[in-house]
CSV table of C-alpha atoms in Angstrom, one decimal:
chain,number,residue,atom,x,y,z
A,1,UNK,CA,0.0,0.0,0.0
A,2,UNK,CA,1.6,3.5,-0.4
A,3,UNK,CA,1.4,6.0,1.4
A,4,UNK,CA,-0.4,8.0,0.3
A,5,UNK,CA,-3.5,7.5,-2.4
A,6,UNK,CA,-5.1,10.3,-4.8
A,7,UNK,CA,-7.0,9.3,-7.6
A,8,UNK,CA,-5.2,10.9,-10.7
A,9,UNK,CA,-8.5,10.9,-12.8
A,10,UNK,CA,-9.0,14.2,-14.9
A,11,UNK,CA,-11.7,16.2,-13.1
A,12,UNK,CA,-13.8,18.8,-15.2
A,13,UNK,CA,-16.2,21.2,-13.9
A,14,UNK,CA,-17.9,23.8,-15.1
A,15,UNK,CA,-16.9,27.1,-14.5
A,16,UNK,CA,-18.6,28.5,-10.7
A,17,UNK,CA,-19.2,24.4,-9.5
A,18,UNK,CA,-17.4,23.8,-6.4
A,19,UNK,CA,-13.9,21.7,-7.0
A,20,UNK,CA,-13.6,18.5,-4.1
A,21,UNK,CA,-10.3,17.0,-4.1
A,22,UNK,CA,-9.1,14.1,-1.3
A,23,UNK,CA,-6.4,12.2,-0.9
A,24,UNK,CA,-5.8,8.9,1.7
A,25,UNK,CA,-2.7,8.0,3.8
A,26,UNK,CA,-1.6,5.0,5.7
A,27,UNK,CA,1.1,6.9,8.1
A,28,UNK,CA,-0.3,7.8,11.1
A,29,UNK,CA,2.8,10.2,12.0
A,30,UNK,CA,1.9,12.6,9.4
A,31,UNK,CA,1.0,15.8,10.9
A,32,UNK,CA,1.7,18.6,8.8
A,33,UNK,CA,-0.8,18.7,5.3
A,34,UNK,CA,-0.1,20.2,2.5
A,35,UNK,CA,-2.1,21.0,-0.7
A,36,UNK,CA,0.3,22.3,-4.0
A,37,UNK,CA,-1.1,23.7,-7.8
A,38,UNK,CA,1.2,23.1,-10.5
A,39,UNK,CA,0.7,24.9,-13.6
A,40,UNK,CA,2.3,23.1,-16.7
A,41,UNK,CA,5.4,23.4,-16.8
A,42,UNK,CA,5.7,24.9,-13.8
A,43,UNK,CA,6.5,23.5,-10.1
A,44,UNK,CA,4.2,22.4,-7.4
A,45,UNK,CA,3.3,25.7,-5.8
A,46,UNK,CA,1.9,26.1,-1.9
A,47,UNK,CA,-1.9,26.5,-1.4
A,48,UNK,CA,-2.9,25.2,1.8
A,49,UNK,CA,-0.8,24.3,5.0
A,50,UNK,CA,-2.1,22.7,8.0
A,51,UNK,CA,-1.2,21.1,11.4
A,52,UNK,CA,-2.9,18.3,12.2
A,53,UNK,CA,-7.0,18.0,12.1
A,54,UNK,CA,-8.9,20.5,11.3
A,55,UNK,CA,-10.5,22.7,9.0
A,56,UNK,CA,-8.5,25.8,7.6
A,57,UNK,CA,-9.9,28.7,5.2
A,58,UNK,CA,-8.1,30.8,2.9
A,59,UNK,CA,-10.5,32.6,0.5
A,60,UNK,CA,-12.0,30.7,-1.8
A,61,UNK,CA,-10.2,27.4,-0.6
A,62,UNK,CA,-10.6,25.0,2.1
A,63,UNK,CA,-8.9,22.4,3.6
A,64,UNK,CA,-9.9,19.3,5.9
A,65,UNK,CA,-7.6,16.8,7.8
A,66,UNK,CA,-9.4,14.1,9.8
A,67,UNK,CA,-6.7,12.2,11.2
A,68,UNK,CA,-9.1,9.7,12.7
A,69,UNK,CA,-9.6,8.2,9.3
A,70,UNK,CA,-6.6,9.0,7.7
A,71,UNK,CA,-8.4,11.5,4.9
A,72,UNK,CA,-7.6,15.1,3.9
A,73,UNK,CA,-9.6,16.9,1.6
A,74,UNK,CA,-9.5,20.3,-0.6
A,75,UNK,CA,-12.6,22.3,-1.6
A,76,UNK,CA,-12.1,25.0,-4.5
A,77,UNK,CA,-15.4,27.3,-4.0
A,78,UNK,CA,-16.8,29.6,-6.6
A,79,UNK,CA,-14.3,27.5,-9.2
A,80,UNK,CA,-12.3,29.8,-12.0
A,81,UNK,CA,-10.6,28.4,-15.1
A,82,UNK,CA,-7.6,30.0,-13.7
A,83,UNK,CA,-7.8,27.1,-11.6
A,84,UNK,CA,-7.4,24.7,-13.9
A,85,UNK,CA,-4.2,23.1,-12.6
A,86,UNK,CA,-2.7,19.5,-11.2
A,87,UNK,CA,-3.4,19.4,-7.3
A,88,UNK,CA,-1.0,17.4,-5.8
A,89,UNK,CA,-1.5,16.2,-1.4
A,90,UNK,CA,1.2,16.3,0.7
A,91,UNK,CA,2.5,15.2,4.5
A,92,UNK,CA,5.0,15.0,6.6
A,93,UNK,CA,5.3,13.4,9.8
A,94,UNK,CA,7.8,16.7,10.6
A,95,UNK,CA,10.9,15.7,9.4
A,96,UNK,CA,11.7,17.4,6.2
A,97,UNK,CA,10.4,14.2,4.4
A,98,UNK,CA,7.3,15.1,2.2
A,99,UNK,CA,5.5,11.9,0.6
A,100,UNK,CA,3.3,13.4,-2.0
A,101,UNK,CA,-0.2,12.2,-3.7
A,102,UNK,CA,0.4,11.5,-7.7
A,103,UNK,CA,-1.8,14.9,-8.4
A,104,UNK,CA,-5.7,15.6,-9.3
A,105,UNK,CA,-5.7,17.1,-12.9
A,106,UNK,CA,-8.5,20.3,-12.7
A,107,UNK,CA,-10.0,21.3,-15.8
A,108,UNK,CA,-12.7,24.2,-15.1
A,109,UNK,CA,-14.5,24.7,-18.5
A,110,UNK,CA,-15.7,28.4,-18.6
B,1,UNK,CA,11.2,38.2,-3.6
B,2,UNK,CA,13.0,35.9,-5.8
B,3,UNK,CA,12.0,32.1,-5.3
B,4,UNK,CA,14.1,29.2,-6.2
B,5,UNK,CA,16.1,29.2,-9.4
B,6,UNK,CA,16.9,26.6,-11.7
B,7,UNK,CA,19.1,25.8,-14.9
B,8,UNK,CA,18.8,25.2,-17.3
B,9,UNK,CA,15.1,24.8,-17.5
B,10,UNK,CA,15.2,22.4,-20.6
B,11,UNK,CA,18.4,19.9,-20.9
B,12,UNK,CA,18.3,17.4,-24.3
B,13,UNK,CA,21.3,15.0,-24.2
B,14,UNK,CA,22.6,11.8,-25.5
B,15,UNK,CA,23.2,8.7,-23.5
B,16,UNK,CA,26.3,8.2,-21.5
B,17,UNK,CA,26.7,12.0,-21.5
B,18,UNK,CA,27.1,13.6,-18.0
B,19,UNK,CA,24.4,15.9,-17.3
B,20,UNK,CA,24.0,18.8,-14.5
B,21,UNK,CA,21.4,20.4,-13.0
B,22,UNK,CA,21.9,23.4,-10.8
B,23,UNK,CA,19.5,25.0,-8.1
B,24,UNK,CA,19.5,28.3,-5.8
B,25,UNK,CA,17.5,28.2,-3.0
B,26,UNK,CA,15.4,31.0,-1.6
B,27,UNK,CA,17.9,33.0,0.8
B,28,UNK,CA,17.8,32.4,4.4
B,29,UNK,CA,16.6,28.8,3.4
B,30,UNK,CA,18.7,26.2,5.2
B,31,UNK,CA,16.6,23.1,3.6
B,32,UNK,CA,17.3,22.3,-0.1
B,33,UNK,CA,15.8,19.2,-1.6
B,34,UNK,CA,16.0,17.7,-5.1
B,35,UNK,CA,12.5,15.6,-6.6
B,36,UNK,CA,12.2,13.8,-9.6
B,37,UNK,CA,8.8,13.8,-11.4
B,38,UNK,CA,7.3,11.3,-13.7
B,39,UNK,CA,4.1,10.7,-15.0
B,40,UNK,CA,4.2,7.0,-13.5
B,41,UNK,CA,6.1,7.6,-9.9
B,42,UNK,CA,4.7,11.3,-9.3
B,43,UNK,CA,6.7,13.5,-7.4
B,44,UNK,CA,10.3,11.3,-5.4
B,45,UNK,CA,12.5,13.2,-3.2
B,46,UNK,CA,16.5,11.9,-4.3
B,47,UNK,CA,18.1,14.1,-1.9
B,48,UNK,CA,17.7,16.7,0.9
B,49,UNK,CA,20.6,18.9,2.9
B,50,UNK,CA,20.2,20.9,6.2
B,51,UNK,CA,22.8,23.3,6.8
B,52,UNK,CA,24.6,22.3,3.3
B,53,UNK,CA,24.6,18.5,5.0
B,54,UNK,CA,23.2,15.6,3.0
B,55,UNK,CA,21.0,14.5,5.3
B,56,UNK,CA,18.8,11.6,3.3
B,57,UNK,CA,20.3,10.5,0.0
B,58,UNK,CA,18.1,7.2,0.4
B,59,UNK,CA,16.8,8.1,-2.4
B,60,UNK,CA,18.8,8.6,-5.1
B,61,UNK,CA,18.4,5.8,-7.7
B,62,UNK,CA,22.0,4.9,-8.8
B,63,UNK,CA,25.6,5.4,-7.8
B,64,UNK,CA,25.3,7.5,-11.3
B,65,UNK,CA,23.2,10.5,-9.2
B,66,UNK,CA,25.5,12.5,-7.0
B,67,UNK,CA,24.3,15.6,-5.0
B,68,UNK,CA,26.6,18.2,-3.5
B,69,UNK,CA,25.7,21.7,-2.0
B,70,UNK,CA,29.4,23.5,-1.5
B,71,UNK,CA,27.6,26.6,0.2
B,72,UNK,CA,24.2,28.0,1.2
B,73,UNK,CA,23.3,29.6,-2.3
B,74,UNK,CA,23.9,26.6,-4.0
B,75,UNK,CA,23.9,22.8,-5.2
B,76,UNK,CA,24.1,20.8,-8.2
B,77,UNK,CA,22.5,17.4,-8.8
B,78,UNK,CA,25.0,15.5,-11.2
B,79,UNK,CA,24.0,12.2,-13.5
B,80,UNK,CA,26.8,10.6,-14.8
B,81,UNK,CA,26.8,8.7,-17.2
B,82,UNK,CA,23.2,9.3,-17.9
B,83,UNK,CA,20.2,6.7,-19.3
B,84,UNK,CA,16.8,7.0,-21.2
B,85,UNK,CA,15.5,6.4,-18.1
B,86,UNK,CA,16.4,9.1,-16.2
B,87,UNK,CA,14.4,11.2,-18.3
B,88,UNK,CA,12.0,13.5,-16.1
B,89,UNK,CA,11.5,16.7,-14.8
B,90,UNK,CA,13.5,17.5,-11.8
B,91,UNK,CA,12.9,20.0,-8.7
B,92,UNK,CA,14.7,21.7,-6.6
B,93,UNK,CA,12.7,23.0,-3.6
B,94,UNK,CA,13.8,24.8,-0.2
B,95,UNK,CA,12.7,25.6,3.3
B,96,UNK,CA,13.2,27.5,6.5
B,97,UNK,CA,13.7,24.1,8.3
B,98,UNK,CA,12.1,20.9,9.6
B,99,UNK,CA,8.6,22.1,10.0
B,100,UNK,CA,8.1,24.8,7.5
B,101,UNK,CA,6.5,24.3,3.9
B,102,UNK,CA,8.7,23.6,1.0
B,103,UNK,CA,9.2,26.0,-1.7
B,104,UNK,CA,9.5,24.8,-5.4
B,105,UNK,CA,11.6,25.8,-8.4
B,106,UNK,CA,9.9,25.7,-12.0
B,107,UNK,CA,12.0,22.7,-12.8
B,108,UNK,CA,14.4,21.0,-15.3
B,109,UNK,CA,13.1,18.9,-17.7
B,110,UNK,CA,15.5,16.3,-18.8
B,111,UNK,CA,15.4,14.1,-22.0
B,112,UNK,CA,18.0,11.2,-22.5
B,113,UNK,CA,17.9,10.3,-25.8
């Protein structure tokens, strides 16, 4: 089993419908979460950093840990096609090792 | 605020060539770490350094990847000789330390012909 599980499938959504992302882990060390966008051709850039379970807000964007079952999730509100992207999980138990998710690929059709 | 830099962004080769890629982390960063990102494995840490230290090589694939940060502005991830198979996009990425996010470069992509 790895890791850590997210279902690559292609997701596409029209533009304003609400983007749900999720990924599953097996570690139950990890307690830092992480949620990265990657633009082609670009790298993996920050979104969403959080510290064990909770919920944490950041505009449009929301993120959920619930360490009792081992599941984080993402929620894009109000979804723009400049969010069309590859979302990629990560966590780390806290020791500079990061074990990531293989990436969500976003398409928001406008 | 600039963020961290790679070169060269695009790197076409032959087999058995040695190849380089270099990286500058965001200053003040005393974590550097090198991924390797394919469409099959997703996104594998090789290498990270804290304080210019190679902490966890464990998983660099081959005795043909070396790693080697002389300073704090700087490091180089080395394949030599170099294989079809090693062809990916590679990231350099830093951090303040242990528990702080890591930052990501925009990448080299690599293709071993």
């Amino acid at each position: 089993q790895k890791e850590v599980e997210q279902d690559p499938g292609p997701l596409s959504v029209p533009e304003g419908a609400i983007v749900s992302l999720n990924c599953t882990y097996s570690n139950s060390a990890f307690q830092y979460f992480m949620w990265y966008r990657q633009y082609s051709r670009k790298g993996p850039e920050l979104l969403m950093y959080t510290y064990s379970s909770g919920n944490k807000e950041d505009g449009r964007f929301t993120a959920q840990v619930d360490k009792s079952s081992k599941y984080i999730s993402l929620f894009i509100r109000d979804s723009q096609p400049s969010d069309s992207a590859t979302y990629l999980c990560a966590m780390s138990a806290g020791n500079n090792r990061l074990a990531f998710g293989k990436g969500n690929q976003v398409v928001v059709i406008p | 605020d600039a963020g961290v830099i790679q070169s060269p962004r695009h790197e076409v080769t032959e087999m058995g060539q040695e190849v380089t890629l270099r990286c500058k982390p965001i200053s003040g960063h005393n974590s550097l770490f090198w991924y390797r990102q394919t469409m099959m494995r997703g996104l594998e840490l090789l290498i990270y350094f804290n304080n210019n230290v190679p902490i966890d090589d464990s998983g660099m694939p081959e005795d043909r990847f070396s790693a080697k940060m002389p300073n704090a502005s700087f490091s180089t991830l080395k394949i030599q000789p170099s294989e079809p198979r090693d062809s990916a996009v590679y990231f350099c990425a830093s951090s303040l330390g242990q528990f702080e996010p890591q930052h990501f470069g925009d990448g080299t992509r690599l293709s071993i012909l």
